[in-house]
Amino acid sequence: MGFIIWLIVGGVVGWLASLVMRTDGQQGIILNIVVGIVGAVIAGLILGGGNINNSDPLDLTNMLYSLLGAIILLAVVNLVRRGSVR
């Protein structure tokens, strides 16, 4: 059950990050989930988001760290693809 919750939270976080970065029209649901999960990993490793990778995915602090990590991921991808963060 925890894996399904991680996928749902990853999808929501990835979707919110794509709305913030205005890349929602270019991504599907699968890429939103991937961006959200990779954003959580980035937040856990780089930003030091506490125990973000080992704790409750429904915690608001973890979701905010994951959103920040997903936005950073999308900014880096946009920078590499287009030459601008957008």
Coordinates of C-alpha atoms in Angstrom, one line a residue:
M1 CA 0.0 0.0 0.0
G2 CA 2.9 2.4 0.7
F3 CA 4.2 2.0 -2.9
I4 CA 0.8 3.1 -4.3
I5 CA 0.8 6.1 -2.0
W6 CA 4.3 7.1 -3.1
L7 CA 3.1 6.9 -6.8
I8 CA 0.0 9.1 -6.1
V9 CA 2.0 11.6 -4.1
G10 CA 4.8 11.6 -6.7
G11 CA 2.2 12.2 -9.4
V12 CA 0.6 15.1 -7.6
V13 CA 4.0 16.7 -6.7
G14 CA 5.2 16.2 -10.3
W15 CA 2.0 17.7 -11.7
L16 CA 2.2 20.8 -9.3
A17 CA 5.9 21.3 -10.3
S18 CA 5.0 21.1 -14.0
L19 CA 2.3 23.7 -13.4
V20 CA 4.8 26.0 -11.7
M21 CA 7.4 25.5 -14.4
R22 CA 4.8 25.7 -17.2
T23 CA 5.7 22.4 -18.7
D24 CA 2.4 20.6 -18.0
G25 CA 1.4 20.5 -21.7
Q26 CA 4.5 18.6 -22.6
Q27 CA 4.3 15.9 -19.9
G28 CA 2.0 13.0 -19.3
I29 CA 1.0 11.3 -16.1
I30 CA 3.9 8.9 -16.2
L31 CA 6.5 11.7 -16.5
N32 CA 4.7 13.7 -13.7
I33 CA 5.1 10.7 -11.4
V34 CA 8.8 10.2 -12.4
V35 CA 9.4 14.0 -11.8
G36 CA 7.7 13.9 -8.4
I37 CA 9.6 10.8 -7.2
V38 CA 13.0 12.0 -8.6
G39 CA 12.2 15.4 -7.0
A40 CA 11.8 13.7 -3.6
V41 CA 15.1 11.9 -4.0
I42 CA 16.8 15.2 -5.0
A43 CA 15.2 16.9 -2.0
G44 CA 16.4 14.1 0.3
L45 CA 19.9 14.0 -1.0
I46 CA 20.8 17.6 -1.8
L47 CA 18.4 19.8 0.2
G48 CA 18.7 17.5 3.3
G49 CA 15.0 17.2 3.7
G50 CA 15.3 15.2 6.9
N51 CA 14.2 11.6 6.4
I52 CA 12.2 12.3 3.3
N53 CA 13.0 9.0 1.7
N54 CA 12.3 6.9 4.7
S55 CA 9.3 8.6 6.3
D56 CA 5.6 9.2 5.7
P57 CA 5.0 10.5 2.1
L58 CA 1.8 12.3 3.2
D59 CA 3.7 14.6 5.6
L60 CA 3.3 18.2 4.5
T61 CA 6.9 19.1 5.0
N62 CA 8.0 16.1 2.9
M63 CA 5.6 17.1 0.2
L64 CA 7.0 20.7 0.1
Y65 CA 10.6 19.4 0.0
S66 CA 9.6 17.1 -2.8
L67 CA 7.9 19.9 -4.7
L68 CA 11.0 22.0 -4.4
G69 CA 13.2 19.1 -5.6
A70 CA 10.9 18.5 -8.5
I71 CA 11.0 22.2 -9.5
I72 CA 14.8 22.1 -9.3
L73 CA 14.8 19.1 -11.6
L74 CA 12.5 20.7 -14.1
A75 CA 14.6 23.9 -14.1
V76 CA 17.7 21.9 -14.8
V77 CA 16.0 20.0 -17.6
N78 CA 14.7 23.2 -19.1
L79 CA 18.1 24.8 -18.9
V80 CA 19.7 21.9 -20.7
R81 CA 17.0 21.6 -23.4
R82 CA 16.3 25.2 -24.1
G83 CA 19.1 27.2 -22.6
S84 CA 16.8 29.0 -20.2
V85 CA 15.1 28.1 -17.0
R86 CA 11.8 29.6 -18.2

